[in-house]
Amino acid sequence: GEDVEQSLFLSVREGDSSVINCTYTDSSSTYLYWYKQEPGAGLQLLTYIFSNMDMKQDQRLTVLLNKKDKHLSLRIADTQTGDSAIYFCAESPTTSGTYKYIFGTGTRLKVLA
Amino acid sequence: EPEVTQTPSHQVTQMGQEVILRCVPISNHLYFYWYRQILGQKVEFLVSFYNNEISEKSEIFDDQFSVERPDGSNFTLKIRSTKLEDSAMYFCASKDRGAYEQYFGPGTRLTVT
């Protein structure tokens, strides 16, 4: 079945690194995504990783993919108060043919000053 | 930078009334989606639309729901007879052919009283 799981909460101090974890079930997903949702706002695409990659770095963001364990993580270096938001991982199973997303439960990141 | 827009930002309606949520996808995109997020819950796929027809729908998307692309720019979601449990944030998304990432609108918050 299709399911994506994340831990619900993460609290870090400003300047520390944050690591948000995600597990997914559908190994057919070609791409996996991270979206950010600020309070009252929509979903902002942060980054994505192709399934044949192990790692992708984009400025302060590092995505790690362990395809064997179906585990995805997002590391935010030097976390700032502006990073406080809900972070969703999503997979897009190619078996669906429509590229729909299956979202995780979302991780609420709180950055303490 | 092109973006997906949605109107209205907030819609309040009485149970049993019909509502139409509107979206303007990014102009050269060909794949369109609706998702919903009940307060505090994960973002759920409702329906995908391509080549002027529904390509996939979820169990949530029952006979009370319909989608339409009435002209070259708008993409609408209609709920015929709203129920209290339809209260949620509804997100529209679009995707270009050959791309994998979807771009989301800011959402319409639907409140059914």
XYZ file of N, CA, C and O in Angstrom, chain A residues 2-6 8 35-38 41-44 86-91 100-107, chain B residues 6 33-47 58 60 88-93 102 104-107 109:
232
model
N 0.202 2.366 -0.120
C 0.926 3.628 -0.160
C 0.823 4.284 1.201
O -0.275 4.558 1.683
N 1.943 4.531 1.820
C 1.934 5.201 3.112
C 3.259 5.895 3.310
O 4.308 5.364 2.924
N 3.213 7.072 3.889
C 4.420 7.841 4.172
C 4.329 8.296 5.614
O 3.317 8.873 6.014
N 5.368 8.024 6.383
C 5.335 8.326 7.816
C 6.448 9.306 8.183
O 7.557 9.227 7.655
N 6.131 10.196 9.104
C 7.112 11.137 9.636
C 6.859 11.285 11.124
O 5.735 11.100 11.587
N 6.178 13.608 14.313
C 5.274 14.761 14.312
C 5.937 16.076 14.707
O 5.547 17.131 14.216
N 8.402 19.451 1.044
C 7.656 20.693 0.972
C 7.629 21.344 2.344
O 7.650 20.663 3.368
N 7.538 22.660 2.328
C 7.465 23.444 3.571
C 6.124 24.174 3.601
O 5.701 24.737 2.583
N 5.483 24.136 4.768
C 4.225 24.851 4.927
C 4.320 25.754 6.144
O 4.398 25.280 7.280
N 4.316 27.051 5.896
C 4.325 28.016 6.997
C 2.883 28.241 7.463
O 1.942 27.955 6.707
N -0.276 29.177 5.259
C 0.204 29.323 3.880
C 0.111 28.007 3.125
O -0.248 26.975 3.672
N 0.459 28.066 1.853
C 0.412 26.888 0.998
C 1.658 26.047 1.127
O 2.440 26.185 2.067
N 1.846 25.178 0.172
C 2.960 24.230 0.171
C 4.045 24.728 -0.769
O 3.819 24.875 -1.967
N 5.212 24.929 -0.202
C 6.330 25.444 -0.983
C 7.313 24.309 -1.239
O 7.795 23.675 -0.298
N 5.916 23.505 9.087
C 5.657 22.061 8.966
C 6.325 21.591 7.681
O 6.180 22.227 6.633
N 7.048 20.495 7.777
C 7.757 19.947 6.631
C 7.116 18.618 6.237
O 6.973 17.712 7.063
N 6.737 18.541 4.977
C 6.102 17.328 4.461
C 7.035 16.638 3.475
O 7.581 17.289 2.579
N 7.207 15.338 3.634
C 7.817 14.589 2.551
C 6.691 14.000 1.708
O 5.555 13.832 2.185
N 6.984 13.725 0.467
C 5.982 13.179 -0.434
C 6.655 12.257 -1.431
O 7.788 12.492 -1.850
N 5.938 11.193 -1.771
C 6.404 10.321 -2.840
C 5.388 10.383 -3.967
O 4.221 10.744 -3.763
N 0.466 11.496 -9.007
C -0.108 12.057 -7.787
C 0.910 11.927 -6.661
O 1.788 11.063 -6.684
N 0.759 12.765 -5.673
C 1.632 12.721 -4.509
C 0.937 11.981 -3.365
O -0.274 12.135 -3.154
N 1.744 11.249 -2.623
C 1.321 10.720 -1.330
C 2.149 11.447 -0.289
O 3.390 11.351 -0.293
N 1.476 12.200 0.566
C 2.184 13.013 1.542
C 2.334 12.280 2.865
O 1.492 11.472 3.251
N 3.391 12.643 3.557
C 3.541 12.201 4.929
C 2.690 13.034 5.858
O 1.992 13.954 5.446
N 2.754 12.681 7.127
C 1.933 13.335 8.142
C 2.414 14.749 8.448
O 1.692 15.539 9.031
N 3.634 15.056 8.050
C 4.186 16.382 8.332
C 4.925 16.402 9.665
O 4.472 15.799 10.640
N 6.053 17.088 9.696
C 6.833 17.281 10.922
C 6.839 18.759 11.244
O 7.267 19.565 10.420
N -5.348 30.668 -6.426
C -6.622 30.072 -6.045
C -7.527 31.150 -5.462
O -7.067 32.042 -4.755
N -4.243 18.999 -10.363
C -4.585 18.180 -9.201
C -5.354 18.997 -8.187
O -5.149 20.211 -8.060
N -6.159 18.302 -7.406
C -6.732 18.861 -6.181
C -6.354 17.947 -5.018
O -6.435 16.711 -5.128
N -5.968 18.595 -3.921
C -5.682 17.913 -2.662
C -6.466 18.630 -1.571
O -6.858 19.794 -1.740
N -6.662 17.943 -0.463
C -7.259 18.638 0.667
C -6.493 18.288 1.943
O -5.847 17.238 2.060
N -6.596 19.216 2.896
C -5.934 19.024 4.195
C -6.929 19.413 5.278
O -7.201 20.608 5.476
N -7.473 18.428 5.943
C -8.303 18.698 7.114
C -7.388 19.198 8.214
O -6.239 18.734 8.341
N -7.881 20.143 9.001
C -7.051 20.807 10.019
C -6.295 19.799 10.866
O -6.882 18.894 11.463
N -4.983 19.955 10.899
C -4.146 19.104 11.734
C -3.817 17.756 11.139
O -3.137 16.949 11.776
N -4.296 17.494 9.926
C -4.055 16.188 9.312
C -3.169 16.315 8.079
O -2.752 17.405 7.700
N -2.886 15.178 7.465
C -1.997 15.192 6.307
C -2.734 15.678 5.071
O -3.958 15.699 5.002
N -1.970 16.068 4.090
C -2.506 16.487 2.800
C -2.899 15.225 2.022
O -2.080 14.317 1.859
N -4.145 15.206 1.541
C -4.657 14.000 0.869
C -4.972 14.291 -0.594
O -5.585 15.311 -0.917
N -4.628 13.374 -1.450
C -4.936 13.469 -2.872
C -6.435 13.287 -3.098
O -7.057 12.398 -2.530
N -7.009 14.156 -3.926
C -8.418 14.011 -4.305
C -8.550 13.502 -5.742
O -9.214 12.500 -5.999
N -7.938 14.244 -6.683
C -8.191 13.955 -8.087
C -7.056 14.511 -8.945
O -6.428 15.510 -8.588
N -9.438 9.653 -5.837
C -9.330 8.886 -4.607
C -10.728 8.500 -4.117
O -11.745 8.939 -4.668
N -12.090 9.548 -1.559
C -12.751 10.743 -1.022
C -13.596 11.402 -2.113
O -14.656 11.970 -1.858
N -12.097 22.011 5.213
C -10.684 21.686 5.028
C -10.040 22.800 4.223
O -10.705 23.702 3.715
N -8.726 22.701 4.071
C -7.990 23.541 3.134
C -7.879 22.737 1.845
O -7.466 21.568 1.877
N -8.240 23.349 0.749
C -8.174 22.680 -0.548
C -7.054 23.311 -1.366
O -7.036 24.523 -1.594
N -6.142 22.466 -1.812
C -5.002 22.932 -2.594
C -5.123 22.451 -4.034
O -5.419 21.290 -4.294
N -4.854 23.362 -4.938
C -4.742 23.031 -6.348
C -3.249 22.944 -6.677
O -2.436 23.658 -6.086
N -2.899 22.077 -7.597
C -1.503 21.963 -8.034
C -1.462 21.714 -9.532
O -2.424 21.184 -10.109
N 5.309 19.142 -8.673
C 4.056 19.870 -8.746
C 4.205 21.188 -8.013
O 4.913 21.285 -7.007
N 2.090 24.166 -6.078
C 0.840 24.296 -5.357
C 0.393 25.742 -5.237
O 1.203 26.660 -5.109
N -0.925 25.924 -5.247
C -1.487 27.219 -4.939
C -1.523 27.444 -3.432
O -1.201 26.538 -2.656
N -1.937 28.643 -3.014
C -1.948 28.976 -1.588
C -3.080 28.319 -0.818
O -3.089 28.351 0.406
N -4.044 27.742 -1.535
C -5.139 27.025 -0.881
C -6.383 27.877 -0.679
O -6.313 29.115 -0.642
N -9.463 27.900 2.082
C -9.996 27.319 3.319
C -11.514 27.297 3.223
O -12.141 28.342 3.117
